[in-house]
Coordinates of C-alpha atoms in Angstrom, one line a residue:
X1034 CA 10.3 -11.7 22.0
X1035 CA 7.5 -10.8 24.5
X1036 CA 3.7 -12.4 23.8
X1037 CA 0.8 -9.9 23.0
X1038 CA -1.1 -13.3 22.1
X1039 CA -1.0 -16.8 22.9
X1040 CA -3.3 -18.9 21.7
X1041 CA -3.1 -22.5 22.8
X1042 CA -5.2 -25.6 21.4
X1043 CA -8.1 -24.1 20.8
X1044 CA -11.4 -26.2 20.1
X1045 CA -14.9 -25.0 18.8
X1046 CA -17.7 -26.5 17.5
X1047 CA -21.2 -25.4 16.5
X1048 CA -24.9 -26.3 16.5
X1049 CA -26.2 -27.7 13.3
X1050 CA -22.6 -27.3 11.4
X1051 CA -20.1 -30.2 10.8
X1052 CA -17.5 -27.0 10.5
X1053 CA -14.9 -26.6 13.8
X1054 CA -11.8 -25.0 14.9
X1055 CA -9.5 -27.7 15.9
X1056 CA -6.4 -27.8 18.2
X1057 CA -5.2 -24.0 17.3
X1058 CA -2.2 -23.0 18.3
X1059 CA 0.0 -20.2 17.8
X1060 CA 1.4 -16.8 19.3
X1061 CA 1.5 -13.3 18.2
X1062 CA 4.7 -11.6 19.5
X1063 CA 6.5 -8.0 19.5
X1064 CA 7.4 -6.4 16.4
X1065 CA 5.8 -8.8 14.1
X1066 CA 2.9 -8.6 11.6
X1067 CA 1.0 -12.2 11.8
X1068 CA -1.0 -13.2 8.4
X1069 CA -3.5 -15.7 8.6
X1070 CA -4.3 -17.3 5.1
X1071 CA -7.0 -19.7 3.8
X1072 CA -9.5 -19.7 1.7
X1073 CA -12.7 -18.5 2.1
X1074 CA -14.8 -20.7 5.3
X1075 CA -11.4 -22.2 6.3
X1076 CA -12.0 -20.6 9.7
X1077 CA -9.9 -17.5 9.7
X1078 CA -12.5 -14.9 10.7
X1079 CA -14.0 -18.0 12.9
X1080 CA -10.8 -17.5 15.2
X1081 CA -11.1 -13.8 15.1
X1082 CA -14.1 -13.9 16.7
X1083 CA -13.1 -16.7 19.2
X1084 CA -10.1 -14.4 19.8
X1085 CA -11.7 -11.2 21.0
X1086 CA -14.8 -12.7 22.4
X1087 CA -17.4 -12.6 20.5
X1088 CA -17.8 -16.7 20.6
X1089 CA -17.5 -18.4 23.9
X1090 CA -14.4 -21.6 23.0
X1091 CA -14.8 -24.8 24.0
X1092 CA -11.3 -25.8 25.2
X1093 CA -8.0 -24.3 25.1
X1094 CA -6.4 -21.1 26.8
X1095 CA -6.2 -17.4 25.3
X1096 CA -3.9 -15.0 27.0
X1097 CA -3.3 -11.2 26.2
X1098 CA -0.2 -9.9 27.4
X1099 CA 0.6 -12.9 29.7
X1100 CA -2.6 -13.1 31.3
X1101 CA -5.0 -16.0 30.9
X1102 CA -8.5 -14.7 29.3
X1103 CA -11.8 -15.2 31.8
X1104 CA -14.8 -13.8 32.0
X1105 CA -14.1 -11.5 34.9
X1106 CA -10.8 -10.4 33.2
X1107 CA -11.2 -7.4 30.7
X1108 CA -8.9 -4.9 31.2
X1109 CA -6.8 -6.2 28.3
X1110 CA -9.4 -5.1 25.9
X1111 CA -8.0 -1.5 26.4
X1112 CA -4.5 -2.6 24.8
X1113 CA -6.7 -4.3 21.8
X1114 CA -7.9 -2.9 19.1
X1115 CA -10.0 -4.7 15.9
X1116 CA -11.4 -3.7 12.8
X1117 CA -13.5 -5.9 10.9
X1118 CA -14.2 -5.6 7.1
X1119 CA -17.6 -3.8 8.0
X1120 CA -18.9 -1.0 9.5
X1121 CA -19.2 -0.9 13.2
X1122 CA -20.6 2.5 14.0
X1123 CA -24.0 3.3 13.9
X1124 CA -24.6 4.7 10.5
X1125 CA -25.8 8.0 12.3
X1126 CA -22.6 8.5 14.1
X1127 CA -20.0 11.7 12.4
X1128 CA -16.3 11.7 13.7
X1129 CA -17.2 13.9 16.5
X1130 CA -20.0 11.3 17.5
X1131 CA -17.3 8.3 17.9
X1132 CA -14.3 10.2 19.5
X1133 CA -17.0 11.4 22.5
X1134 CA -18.1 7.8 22.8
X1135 CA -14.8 6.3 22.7
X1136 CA -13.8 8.3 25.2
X1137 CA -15.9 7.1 27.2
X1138 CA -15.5 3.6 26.5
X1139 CA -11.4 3.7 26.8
X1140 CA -9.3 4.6 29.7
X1141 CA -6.3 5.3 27.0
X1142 CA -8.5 7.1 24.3
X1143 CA -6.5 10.1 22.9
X1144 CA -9.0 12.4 21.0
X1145 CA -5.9 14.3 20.0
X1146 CA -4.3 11.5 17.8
X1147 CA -8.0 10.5 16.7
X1148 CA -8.1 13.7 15.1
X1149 CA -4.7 13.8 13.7
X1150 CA -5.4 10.3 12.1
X1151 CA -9.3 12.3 10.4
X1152 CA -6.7 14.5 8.6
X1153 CA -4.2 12.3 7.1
X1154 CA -7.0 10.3 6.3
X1155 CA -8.9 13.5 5.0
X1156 CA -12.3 12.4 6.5
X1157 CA -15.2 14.7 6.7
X1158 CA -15.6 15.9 10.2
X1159 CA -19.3 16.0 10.3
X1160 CA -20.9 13.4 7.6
X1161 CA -22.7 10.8 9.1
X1162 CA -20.7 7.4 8.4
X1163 CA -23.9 5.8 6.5
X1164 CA -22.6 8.4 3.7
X1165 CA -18.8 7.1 3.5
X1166 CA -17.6 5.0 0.9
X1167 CA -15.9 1.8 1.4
X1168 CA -12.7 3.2 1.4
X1169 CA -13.6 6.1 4.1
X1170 CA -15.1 3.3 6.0
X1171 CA -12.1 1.1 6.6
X1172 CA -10.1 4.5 7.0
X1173 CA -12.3 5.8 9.9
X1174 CA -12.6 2.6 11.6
X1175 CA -8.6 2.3 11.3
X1176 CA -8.1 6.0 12.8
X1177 CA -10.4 4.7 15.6
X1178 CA -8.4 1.3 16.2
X1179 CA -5.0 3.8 16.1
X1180 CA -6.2 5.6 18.2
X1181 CA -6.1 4.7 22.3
X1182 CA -2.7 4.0 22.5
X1183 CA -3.0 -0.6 21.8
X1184 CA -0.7 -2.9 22.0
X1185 CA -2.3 -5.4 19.4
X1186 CA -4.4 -4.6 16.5
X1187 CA -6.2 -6.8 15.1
X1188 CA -7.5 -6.5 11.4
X1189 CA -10.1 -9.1 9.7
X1190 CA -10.1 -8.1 5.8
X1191 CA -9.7 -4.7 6.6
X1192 CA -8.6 -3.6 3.2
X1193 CA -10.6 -5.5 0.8
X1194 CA -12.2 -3.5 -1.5
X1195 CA -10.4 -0.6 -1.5
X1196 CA -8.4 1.7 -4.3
X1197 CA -4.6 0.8 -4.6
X1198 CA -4.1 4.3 -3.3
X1199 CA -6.2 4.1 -0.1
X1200 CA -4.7 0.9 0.4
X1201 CA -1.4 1.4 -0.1
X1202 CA -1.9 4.9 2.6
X1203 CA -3.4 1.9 5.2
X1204 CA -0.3 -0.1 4.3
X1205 CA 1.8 2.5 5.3
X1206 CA 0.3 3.4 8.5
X1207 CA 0.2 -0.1 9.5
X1208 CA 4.2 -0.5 9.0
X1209 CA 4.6 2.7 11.2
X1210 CA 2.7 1.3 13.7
X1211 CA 5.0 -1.5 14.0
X1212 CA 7.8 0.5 14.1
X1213 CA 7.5 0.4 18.0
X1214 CA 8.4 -2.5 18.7
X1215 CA 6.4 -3.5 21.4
X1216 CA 3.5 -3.8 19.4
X1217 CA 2.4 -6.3 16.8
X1218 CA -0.3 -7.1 14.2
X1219 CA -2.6 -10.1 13.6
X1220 CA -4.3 -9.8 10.3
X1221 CA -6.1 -12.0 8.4
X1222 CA -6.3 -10.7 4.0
X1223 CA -7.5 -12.4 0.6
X1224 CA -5.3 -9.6 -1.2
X1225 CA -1.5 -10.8 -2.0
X1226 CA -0.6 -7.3 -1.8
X1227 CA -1.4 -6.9 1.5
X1228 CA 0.4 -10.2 2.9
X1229 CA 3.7 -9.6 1.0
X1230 CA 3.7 -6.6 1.6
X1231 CA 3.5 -5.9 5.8
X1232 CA 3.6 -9.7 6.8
X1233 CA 6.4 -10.9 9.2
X1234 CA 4.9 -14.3 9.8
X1235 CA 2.6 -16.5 7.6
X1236 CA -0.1 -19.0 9.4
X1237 CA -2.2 -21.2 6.7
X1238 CA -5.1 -22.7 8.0
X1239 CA -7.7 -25.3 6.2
X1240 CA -10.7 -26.6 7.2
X1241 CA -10.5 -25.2 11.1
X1242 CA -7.0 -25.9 11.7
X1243 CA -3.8 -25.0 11.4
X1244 CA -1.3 -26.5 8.1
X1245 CA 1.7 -24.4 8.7
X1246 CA 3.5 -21.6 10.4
X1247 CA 6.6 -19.9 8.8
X1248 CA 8.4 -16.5 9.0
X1249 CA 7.9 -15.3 5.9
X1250 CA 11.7 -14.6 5.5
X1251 CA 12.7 -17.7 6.0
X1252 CA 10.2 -19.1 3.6
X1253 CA 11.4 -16.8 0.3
X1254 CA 14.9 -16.9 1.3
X1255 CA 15.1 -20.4 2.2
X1256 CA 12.8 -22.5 0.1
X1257 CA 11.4 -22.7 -3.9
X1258 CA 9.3 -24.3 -5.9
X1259 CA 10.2 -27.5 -7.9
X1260 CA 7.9 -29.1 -10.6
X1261 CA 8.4 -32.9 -11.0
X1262 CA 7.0 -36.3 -11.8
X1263 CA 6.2 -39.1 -9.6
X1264 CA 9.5 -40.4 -10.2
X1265 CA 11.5 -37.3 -9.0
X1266 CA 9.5 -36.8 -6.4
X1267 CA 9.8 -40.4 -4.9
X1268 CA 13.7 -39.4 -4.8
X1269 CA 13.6 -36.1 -3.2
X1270 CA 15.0 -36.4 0.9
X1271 CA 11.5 -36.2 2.6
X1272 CA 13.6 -33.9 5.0
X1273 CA 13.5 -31.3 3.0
X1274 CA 10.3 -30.8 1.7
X1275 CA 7.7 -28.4 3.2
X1276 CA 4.5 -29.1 1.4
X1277 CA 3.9 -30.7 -2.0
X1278 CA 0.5 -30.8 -4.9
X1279 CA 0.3 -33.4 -7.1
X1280 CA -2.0 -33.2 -10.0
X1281 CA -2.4 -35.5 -13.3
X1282 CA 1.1 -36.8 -12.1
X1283 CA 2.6 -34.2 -12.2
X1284 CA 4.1 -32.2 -8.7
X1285 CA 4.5 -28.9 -7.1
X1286 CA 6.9 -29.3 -4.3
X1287 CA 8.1 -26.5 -1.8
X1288 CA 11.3 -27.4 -1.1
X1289 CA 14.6 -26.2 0.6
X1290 CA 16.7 -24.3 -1.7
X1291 CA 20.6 -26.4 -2.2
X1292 CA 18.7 -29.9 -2.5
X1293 CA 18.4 -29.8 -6.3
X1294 CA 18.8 -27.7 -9.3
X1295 CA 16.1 -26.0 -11.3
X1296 CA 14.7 -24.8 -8.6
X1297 CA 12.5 -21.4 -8.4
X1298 CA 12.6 -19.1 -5.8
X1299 CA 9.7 -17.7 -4.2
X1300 CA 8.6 -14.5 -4.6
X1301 CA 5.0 -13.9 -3.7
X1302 CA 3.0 -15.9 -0.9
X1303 CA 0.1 -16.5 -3.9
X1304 CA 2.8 -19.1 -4.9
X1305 CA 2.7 -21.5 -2.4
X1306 CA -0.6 -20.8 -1.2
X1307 CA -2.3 -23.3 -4.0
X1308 CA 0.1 -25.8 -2.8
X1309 CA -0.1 -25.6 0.9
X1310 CA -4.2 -24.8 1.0
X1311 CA -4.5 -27.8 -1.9
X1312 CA -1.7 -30.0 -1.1
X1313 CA -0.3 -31.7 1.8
X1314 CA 2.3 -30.3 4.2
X1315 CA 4.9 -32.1 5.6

């Protein structure tokens, strides 16, 4: 598969804060839907913003389709779009305000499809966004990300706090997205919903760096969840065992599926994520 995204040990520190991205790693590729998971302050909106630009990194290498990010290289920004969990237009801005500015700003800005996207959304043409709910909000600023023609699009929390029903319309509009496959998503969500739902690919990070990357296919299909004591656990093949919690004794292991009976299968990512985020991971 083709790179949108490469992102290669990537370092950042900052003044007066013991908190750091560490040695990052990872790519975003065709066709897939990337979920970054952590809890909250373990860096995933951090790398968002070291991603597109908005904090200068210390070491490592970014590259957008193929080509290395510098400072004097930005034409990759018009095959980018993000949407952060908050506003980003000036409050006094209507639809018509932000599809004549964003034509201006993008070479591959298509008013047409902008406009499409304002009725399936059924957004009011000529309220100023400082009126729009949460829901509108996040639907407006996903028309505008859908709409000059990007490769990538990148979404940081971009459904929290809306209604199932707007929610699951933004779900559906992402899949559709995808459906060509040379684009992909990199998305970082606190909601299950959203991550079992559209993701391809799971990344958990802690503390600034990365734990663990795993298709999320391979990891319902191909592991479960076994609850032990120390005793079990000191006889379980190391091989097979992806992360693992103990607590009071007692453990959580996420293990390949065909090593032992009484094993239970995974079927939502808030499973694991208490033992991966908590635990340690082999």
């Amino acid at each position: 598969m083709t790179s949108l995204l490469s992102v290669e040990k990537l370092n950042k520190t900052f003044k007066d804060s013991t908190f750091k991205i560490n040695n990052v790693s990872f790519e975003v590729c065709e066709g897939e839907i990337v979920a970054l998971i952590g809890k909250n302050g373990s860096g995933k909106s951090t790398l968002i913003r070291l991603i597109v630009g908005d904090y200068p990194i210390d070491q490592g290498k970014l590259e957008f389709f193929g080509e290395t990010v510098n400072e004097h290289q930005t034409a990759y920004k018009n095959d980018i779009s993000v949407v952060f969990d908050a506003l980003n237009f000036p409050k006094k801005f209507t639809v018509k305000t932000i599809d004549k500015i964003f034509n201006q700003l993008y070479t591959n800005w298509n008013s047409t499809a902008f406009f499409e996207w304002i009725k399936v959304f059924d957004l009011p043409m000529k309220q100023k966004v400082k009126y729009f709910s949460r829901g509108m909000t996040m639907k407006i600023s996903i028309a505008a990300a859908l709409s000059h023609q990007s490769r990538l699009l990148i979404l940081d929390e971009a459904t929290a706090g809306l209604d199932a029903a707007s929610r699951d319309e933004i779900h559906e509009e992402l899949e559709k997205f995808v459906q060509d496959e040379k684009r992909a998503i990199l998305m970082t969500s606190h909601i299950a919903e959203d991550i079992n739902r559209l993701a391809t690919r799971l990344i958990f990070i802690k503390n600034g760096e990365v734990l663990l990357q795993i298709a999320k296919k391979e990891l319902f299909e191909s592991f479960g969840i076994l609850g032990c004591d120390e005793k079990q656990f000191s006889t379980l093949d190391k091989e097979s065992i992806l992360a693992y919690r103990e607590h009071l004794g007692q453990f959580e292991v996420i293990v390949k599926k065909g090593a032992l009976e009484n094993i239970s299968s995974i079927t939502s990512v808030d499973e694991v994520n208490k033992i991966i985020l908590r635990g340690v991971s082999s």
